Amino acid sequence: MVISVDRYGVMGYPVSHSRSPVIHRLFALQTAQNMQYELLQVPPEKLESAVRQFQRTGGKGLNVTVPHKSEVARLADTLSDRARSAGAVNTLVFDNDAIFGDNTDGVGLMRDLQQNLGIQLEGINILILGAGGATRGIVQPLLAANPASLTIANRTLSRAKGLADHFGAYGPVTACRFEDDLSKTEFQLIINATSAGLKGEMPPYPEEAITASTQCYDLSYGLNPTPFSQWAATHGAARSVMGWGMLVEQAAESFNLWRGTRPDTAAVLKQLIITA
Ligand code: ATR
């Protein structure tokens, strides 16, 4: 008798640092799912053939990470609204010959902010640092929670303006530079969505935007505090959190799309941070 195991995996380049295999194996154990989850290092020029081969050989679904998130959207036969709005896909579901592309990053962040951290988003002023792909994926879900304002600050003003224009129909979004005077607005939440920390760089983040009631959230995470989370703590933020929770929550949403069951994220988050 041949016992077949449903195959999933994460494609990225590089990908060896990814925690997704550990997270999905913990989810599978917890929910008693018979599945395997692989780490797949795929350079950009091989993305399409690797996805098609994975599908052809019985793969059921994939996570897609840096640098493939926008490119892989082209391979999907259908996209969810949230993937289309984010202009990026982090989850593929293979259903016979069809490929469905979704993006669970935004909902992952929202769950971590609202449910795990208990942050009330309605009526607050939010500042996002950075205007790249990560920002693009979180603006619409944040606006859907009805903040009073959302400001996108970026080193390159034109990119922040581009996103503010693009998402302006969904709520009050404005764009500025890090150097602009941000002291007139009291920000209750600052989210770092730049990739500066990953490269060991420290942009001139706007110190005056932090007050004693500001919560700071870094989409990046690490074993040690990230440069942004250190900066936030040093400048007196009420709380400074790294994006481990978003990582686990976006994974849970992908897992639910594939397996139709939602794992308990709190247990996995705890285990992940302890064993990281
Ligand atoms: P993506 O592929 O997700 O778009 P990216 O192009 O690397 O990623 O951009 C990520 C974000 O980090 C951008 O907002 C980028 O600022 P610019 O638009 O000015 O390039 C920001 N970023 C990266 N390194 C930075 C640094 N050293 N200082 C300030 N911002 C930085």
CSV table of C-alpha atoms and ligand atoms in Angstrom, one decimal:
chain,number,residue,atom,x,y,z
A,1,MET,CA,0.0,0.0,0.0
A,2,VAL,CA,1.3,3.4,-0.9
A,3,ILE,CA,0.7,6.1,1.7
A,4,SER,CA,0.7,9.5,0.1
A,5,VAL,CA,1.6,12.6,2.0
A,6,ASP,CA,0.3,16.0,0.9
A,7,ARG,CA,3.2,18.2,0.0
A,8,TYR,CA,3.7,21.9,0.7
A,9,GLY,CA,6.7,24.1,0.8
A,10,VAL,CA,8.1,27.6,0.8
A,11,MET,CA,10.0,29.0,-2.2
A,12,GLY,CA,12.4,31.9,-1.8
A,13,TYR,CA,15.9,33.0,-2.7
A,14,PRO,CA,17.7,32.8,-0.3
A,15,VAL,CA,15.4,30.7,1.9
A,16,SER,CA,17.5,28.8,4.3
A,17,HIS,CA,16.7,31.2,7.2
A,18,SER,CA,12.9,30.7,6.8
A,19,ARG,CA,11.0,29.6,9.9
A,20,SER,CA,8.0,28.5,7.8
A,21,PRO,CA,8.9,24.7,7.8
A,22,VAL,CA,9.1,24.7,11.6
A,23,ILE,CA,5.8,26.6,12.0
A,24,HIS,CA,3.9,24.4,9.5
A,25,ARG,CA,5.3,21.2,11.1
A,26,LEU,CA,4.1,22.4,14.5
A,27,PHE,CA,0.7,23.3,13.0
A,28,ALA,CA,0.5,19.8,11.4
A,29,LEU,CA,1.4,18.0,14.6
A,30,GLN,CA,-1.1,20.1,16.6
A,31,THR,CA,-4.0,19.5,14.2
A,32,ALA,CA,-3.0,15.9,13.2
A,33,GLN,CA,-2.6,16.6,9.5
A,34,ASN,CA,-0.7,14.2,7.3
A,35,MET,CA,1.5,16.5,5.3
A,36,GLN,CA,5.0,17.5,4.7
A,37,TYR,CA,6.5,21.0,4.2
A,38,GLU,CA,9.7,21.6,2.3
A,39,LEU,CA,12.3,24.4,2.0
A,40,LEU,CA,12.7,25.2,-1.7
A,41,GLN,CA,15.6,27.5,-2.8
A,42,VAL,CA,14.6,28.8,-6.2
A,43,PRO,CA,16.4,31.6,-8.1
A,44,PRO,CA,14.1,34.1,-9.9
A,45,GLU,CA,14.8,32.7,-13.4
A,46,LYS,CA,13.7,29.3,-12.3
A,47,LEU,CA,10.5,30.4,-10.5
A,48,GLU,CA,7.9,29.5,-13.1
A,49,SER,CA,9.4,26.0,-13.9
A,50,ALA,CA,9.8,25.2,-10.2
A,51,VAL,CA,6.2,26.1,-9.4
A,52,ARG,CA,4.9,24.2,-12.3
A,53,GLN,CA,7.0,21.2,-11.5
A,54,PHE,CA,5.9,21.2,-7.8
A,55,GLN,CA,2.3,21.3,-9.0
A,56,ARG,CA,2.8,18.5,-11.6
A,57,THR,CA,4.4,16.2,-9.0
A,58,GLY,CA,1.5,16.4,-6.7
A,59,GLY,CA,2.2,19.5,-4.6
A,60,LYS,CA,-0.9,20.9,-2.9
A,61,GLY,CA,0.3,24.4,-2.0
A,62,LEU,CA,3.2,26.8,-1.6
A,63,ASN,CA,4.3,29.8,0.4
A,64,VAL,CA,6.3,32.3,-1.7
A,65,THR,CA,8.7,34.7,-0.1
A,66,VAL,CA,11.3,37.2,-1.0
A,67,PRO,CA,12.0,38.0,-3.9
A,68,HIS,CA,9.2,36.2,-5.6
A,69,LYS,CA,6.0,37.7,-4.1
A,70,SER,CA,5.0,40.0,-6.9
A,71,GLU,CA,6.4,37.9,-9.8
A,72,VAL,CA,4.5,34.8,-8.8
A,73,ALA,CA,1.1,36.6,-9.1
A,74,ARG,CA,1.5,36.2,-12.9
A,75,LEU,CA,1.4,32.4,-12.5
A,76,ALA,CA,-2.0,32.3,-10.7
A,77,ASP,CA,-5.1,31.6,-12.7
A,78,THR,CA,-7.2,33.5,-10.1
A,79,LEU,CA,-6.1,35.9,-7.4
A,80,SER,CA,-7.9,36.9,-4.2
A,81,ASP,CA,-8.9,40.5,-3.8
A,82,ARG,CA,-6.4,41.0,-1.0
A,83,ALA,CA,-3.6,39.6,-3.2
A,84,ARG,CA,-4.6,41.9,-6.1
A,85,SER,CA,-4.7,44.9,-3.8
A,86,ALA,CA,-1.3,44.0,-2.3
A,87,GLY,CA,0.2,43.4,-5.7
A,88,ALA,CA,1.8,40.3,-4.1
A,89,VAL,CA,1.1,36.7,-3.4
A,90,ASN,CA,2.5,34.7,-0.5
A,91,THR,CA,0.3,31.6,-0.8
A,92,LEU,CA,-0.5,29.4,-3.7
A,93,VAL,CA,-3.2,26.7,-3.6
A,94,PHE,CA,-3.1,24.0,-6.3
A,95,ASP,CA,-6.4,22.6,-7.2
A,96,ASN,CA,-6.0,20.0,-10.0
A,97,ASP,CA,-4.6,22.1,-12.8
A,98,ALA,CA,-5.6,25.5,-11.4
A,99,ILE,CA,-3.5,27.9,-9.3
A,100,PHE,CA,-5.1,30.2,-6.8
A,101,GLY,CA,-3.0,33.1,-5.4
A,102,ASP,CA,-3.7,34.7,-2.1
A,103,ASN,CA,-1.9,37.0,0.3
A,104,THR,CA,-2.2,36.3,4.0
A,105,ASP,CA,0.4,38.9,5.2
A,106,GLY,CA,-2.1,41.7,5.8
A,107,VAL,CA,-4.5,39.5,7.8
A,108,GLY,CA,-1.6,38.1,9.7
A,109,LEU,CA,-0.5,41.5,10.8
A,110,MET,CA,-4.1,42.5,11.7
A,111,ARG,CA,-4.5,39.4,13.9
A,112,ASP,CA,-1.3,40.0,15.7
A,113,LEU,CA,-2.0,43.7,16.3
A,114,GLN,CA,-5.7,43.4,17.3
A,115,GLN,CA,-6.0,40.0,18.9
A,116,ASN,CA,-2.6,39.1,20.2
A,117,LEU,CA,-1.5,42.5,21.2
A,118,GLY,CA,-4.9,44.0,21.9
A,119,ILE,CA,-4.2,47.2,19.9
A,120,GLN,CA,-7.4,49.2,19.0
A,121,LEU,CA,-6.9,50.6,15.5
A,122,GLU,CA,-10.1,52.5,15.1
A,123,GLY,CA,-9.6,56.3,15.4
A,124,ILE,CA,-5.9,56.2,16.0
A,125,ASN,CA,-3.0,57.8,14.0
A,126,ILE,CA,-0.8,55.3,12.3
A,127,LEU,CA,2.7,55.9,10.9
A,128,ILE,CA,4.3,53.4,8.5
A,129,LEU,CA,8.0,53.7,7.8
A,130,GLY,CA,8.9,52.5,4.3
A,131,ALA,CA,7.0,52.3,1.0
A,132,GLY,CA,8.1,49.1,-0.6
A,133,GLY,CA,6.3,45.8,-1.1
A,134,ALA,CA,5.7,45.2,2.6
A,135,THR,CA,3.9,48.5,3.0
A,136,ARG,CA,1.8,47.8,-0.1
A,137,GLY,CA,0.5,44.6,1.5
A,138,ILE,CA,-0.6,46.2,4.8
A,139,VAL,CA,-2.1,49.6,3.9
A,140,GLN,CA,-5.6,48.3,2.8
A,141,PRO,CA,-6.2,46.0,5.8
A,142,LEU,CA,-5.1,48.8,8.2
A,143,LEU,CA,-7.4,51.3,6.5
A,144,ALA,CA,-10.3,48.8,6.8
A,145,ALA,CA,-9.9,49.1,10.6
A,146,ASN,CA,-10.9,52.8,10.3
A,147,PRO,CA,-7.9,54.6,11.8
A,148,ALA,CA,-8.1,58.4,12.0
A,149,SER,CA,-5.1,58.8,9.7
A,150,LEU,CA,-2.4,56.7,8.1
A,151,THR,CA,0.9,58.4,7.2
A,152,ILE,CA,3.5,56.7,5.0
A,153,ALA,CA,7.0,58.1,5.5
A,154,ASN,CA,9.8,57.0,3.2
A,155,ARG,CA,13.3,57.9,2.2
A,156,THR,CA,12.1,58.3,-1.4
A,157,LEU,CA,9.1,60.5,-1.3
A,158,SER,CA,7.8,59.6,-4.7
A,159,ARG,CA,7.3,56.0,-3.7
A,160,ALA,CA,5.3,57.0,-0.6
A,161,LYS,CA,3.2,59.4,-2.7
A,162,GLY,CA,2.6,56.6,-5.2
A,163,LEU,CA,1.1,54.4,-2.5
A,164,ALA,CA,-0.9,57.2,-0.9
A,165,ASP,CA,-2.4,57.9,-4.3
A,166,HIS,CA,-3.1,54.3,-4.9
A,167,PHE,CA,-4.8,53.6,-1.6
A,168,GLY,CA,-6.4,57.1,-1.2
A,169,ALA,CA,-9.8,55.7,-2.2
A,170,TYR,CA,-9.8,53.4,0.9
A,171,GLY,CA,-9.2,56.0,3.6
A,172,PRO,CA,-7.1,59.0,4.8
A,173,VAL,CA,-3.5,58.3,3.6
A,174,THR,CA,-0.8,60.9,3.3
A,175,ALA,CA,2.9,60.7,2.3
A,176,CYS,CA,6.0,62.3,3.7
A,177,ARG,CA,9.8,62.0,4.2
A,178,PHE,CA,11.5,60.8,7.4
A,179,GLU,CA,12.9,64.4,7.7
A,180,ASP,CA,9.5,66.1,7.6
A,181,ASP,CA,8.1,67.5,10.9
A,182,LEU,CA,5.9,64.8,12.3
A,183,SER,CA,5.5,66.4,15.8
A,184,LYS,CA,2.1,67.8,15.1
A,185,THR,CA,0.4,64.4,15.0
A,186,GLU,CA,0.3,62.1,18.0
A,187,PHE,CA,1.0,58.6,16.6
A,188,GLN,CA,-0.4,55.7,18.7
A,189,LEU,CA,1.2,53.2,16.4
A,190,ILE,CA,4.4,53.2,14.3
A,191,ILE,CA,5.1,50.2,12.0
A,192,ASN,CA,8.5,49.7,10.5
A,193,ALA,CA,8.1,48.3,7.0
A,194,THR,CA,11.5,49.2,5.6
A,195,SER,CA,14.1,46.6,4.7
A,196,ALA,CA,16.9,48.7,6.2
A,197,GLY,CA,17.4,46.6,9.3
A,198,LEU,CA,17.8,43.4,7.2
A,199,LYS,CA,20.8,45.1,5.6
A,200,GLY,CA,22.1,46.4,8.9
A,201,GLU,CA,21.3,50.0,7.9
A,202,MET,CA,19.8,52.6,10.2
A,203,PRO,CA,17.7,55.3,8.5
A,204,PRO,CA,17.0,58.6,10.2
A,205,TYR,CA,13.6,57.5,11.6
A,206,PRO,CA,11.6,60.5,13.0
A,207,GLU,CA,12.2,60.6,16.7
A,208,GLU,CA,9.6,63.2,17.4
A,209,ALA,CA,6.9,60.8,16.2
A,210,ILE,CA,7.3,58.7,19.4
A,211,THR,CA,5.5,59.6,22.6
A,212,ALA,CA,5.1,57.6,25.8
A,213,SER,CA,1.9,56.2,24.5
A,214,THR,CA,3.2,55.1,21.1
A,215,GLN,CA,3.3,51.4,20.3
A,216,CYS,CA,6.0,50.4,17.8
A,217,TYR,CA,5.9,47.3,15.6
A,218,ASP,CA,8.7,46.0,13.4
A,219,LEU,CA,7.6,43.7,10.5
A,220,SER,CA,11.1,42.3,10.8
A,221,TYR,CA,12.1,39.9,13.6
A,222,GLY,CA,15.2,38.3,14.9
A,223,LEU,CA,16.7,36.5,17.8
A,224,ASN,CA,18.0,39.8,19.1
A,225,PRO,CA,16.1,43.1,19.0
A,226,THR,CA,16.1,44.6,15.5
A,227,PRO,CA,17.7,48.0,15.0
A,228,PHE,CA,14.2,49.6,14.8
A,229,SER,CA,12.8,47.9,17.9
A,230,GLN,CA,16.0,49.0,19.8
A,231,TRP,CA,15.5,52.6,18.4
A,232,ALA,CA,11.9,52.6,19.5
A,233,ALA,CA,12.6,51.4,23.0
A,234,THR,CA,15.5,53.9,23.4
A,235,HIS,CA,13.2,56.7,22.4
A,236,GLY,CA,10.6,55.9,25.0
A,237,ALA,CA,7.9,54.0,23.1
A,238,ALA,CA,5.2,52.4,25.3
A,239,ARG,CA,5.9,49.0,23.7
A,240,SER,CA,8.2,47.8,21.0
A,241,VAL,CA,7.4,44.5,19.3
A,242,MET,CA,9.0,42.5,16.6
A,243,GLY,CA,6.9,40.7,13.8
A,244,TRP,CA,7.1,37.1,15.1
A,245,GLY,CA,3.3,37.1,15.7
A,246,MET,CA,2.6,38.3,12.2
A,247,LEU,CA,4.8,35.5,10.9
A,248,VAL,CA,2.9,32.9,12.8
A,249,GLU,CA,-0.5,34.4,12.0
A,250,GLN,CA,0.1,34.7,8.2
A,251,ALA,CA,1.2,31.0,8.3
A,252,ALA,CA,-1.9,30.0,10.2
A,253,GLU,CA,-4.1,31.7,7.5
A,254,SER,CA,-2.2,29.8,4.7
A,255,PHE,CA,-2.5,26.6,6.7
A,256,ASN,CA,-6.3,27.2,7.0
A,257,LEU,CA,-6.6,27.8,3.2
A,258,TRP,CA,-4.8,24.5,2.5
A,259,ARG,CA,-6.2,22.2,5.2
A,260,GLY,CA,-9.5,23.8,6.2
A,261,THR,CA,-8.5,23.9,9.9
A,262,ARG,CA,-7.1,26.8,12.0
A,263,PRO,CA,-4.2,26.0,14.3
A,264,ASP,CA,-3.8,27.5,17.8
A,265,THR,CA,-1.2,30.2,17.1
A,266,ALA,CA,-0.4,31.2,20.7
A,267,ALA,CA,1.1,27.8,21.5
A,268,VAL,CA,3.2,27.8,18.3
A,269,LEU,CA,4.4,31.4,18.8
A,270,LYS,CA,5.6,30.6,22.3
A,271,GLN,CA,7.4,27.5,21.1
A,272,LEU,CA,9.0,29.3,18.1
A,273,ILE,CA,10.4,32.1,20.2
A,274,ILE,CA,11.8,29.7,22.8
A,275,THR,CA,13.5,27.5,20.2
A,276,ALA,CA,14.4,30.2,17.7
B,1,ATR,P1,10.4,45.8,-1.9
B,1,ATR,O1,11.1,44.8,-2.8
B,1,ATR,O2,9.6,45.2,-0.8
B,1,ATR,O3,9.8,46.9,-2.5
B,1,ATR,P2,12.6,47.5,-1.2
B,1,ATR,O4,12.6,48.0,-2.6
B,1,ATR,O5,13.9,47.0,-0.7
B,1,ATR,O6,11.7,46.3,-1.0
B,1,ATR,O7,12.0,48.6,-0.3
B,1,ATR,C1,11.8,48.4,1.0
B,1,ATR,C2,11.6,49.7,1.7
B,1,ATR,O8,12.7,49.9,2.6
B,1,ATR,C3,11.6,51.0,0.9
B,1,ATR,O9,10.7,51.9,1.4
B,1,ATR,C4,13.0,51.5,1.0
B,1,ATR,O10,13.1,52.9,0.8
B,1,ATR,P3,13.2,53.6,-0.7
B,1,ATR,O11,11.9,53.5,-1.3
B,1,ATR,O12,13.7,54.9,-0.4
B,1,ATR,O13,14.2,52.7,-1.4
B,1,ATR,C5,13.3,51.2,2.4
B,1,ATR,N1,14.7,51.2,2.7
B,1,ATR,C6,15.6,50.2,2.5
B,1,ATR,N2,16.8,50.5,2.9
B,1,ATR,C7,16.7,51.7,3.5
B,1,ATR,C8,17.6,52.6,4.1
B,1,ATR,N3,18.9,52.3,4.3
B,1,ATR,N4,17.2,53.8,4.6
B,1,ATR,C9,15.9,54.1,4.4
B,1,ATR,N5,15.0,53.3,3.8
B,1,ATR,C10,15.4,52.2,3.3
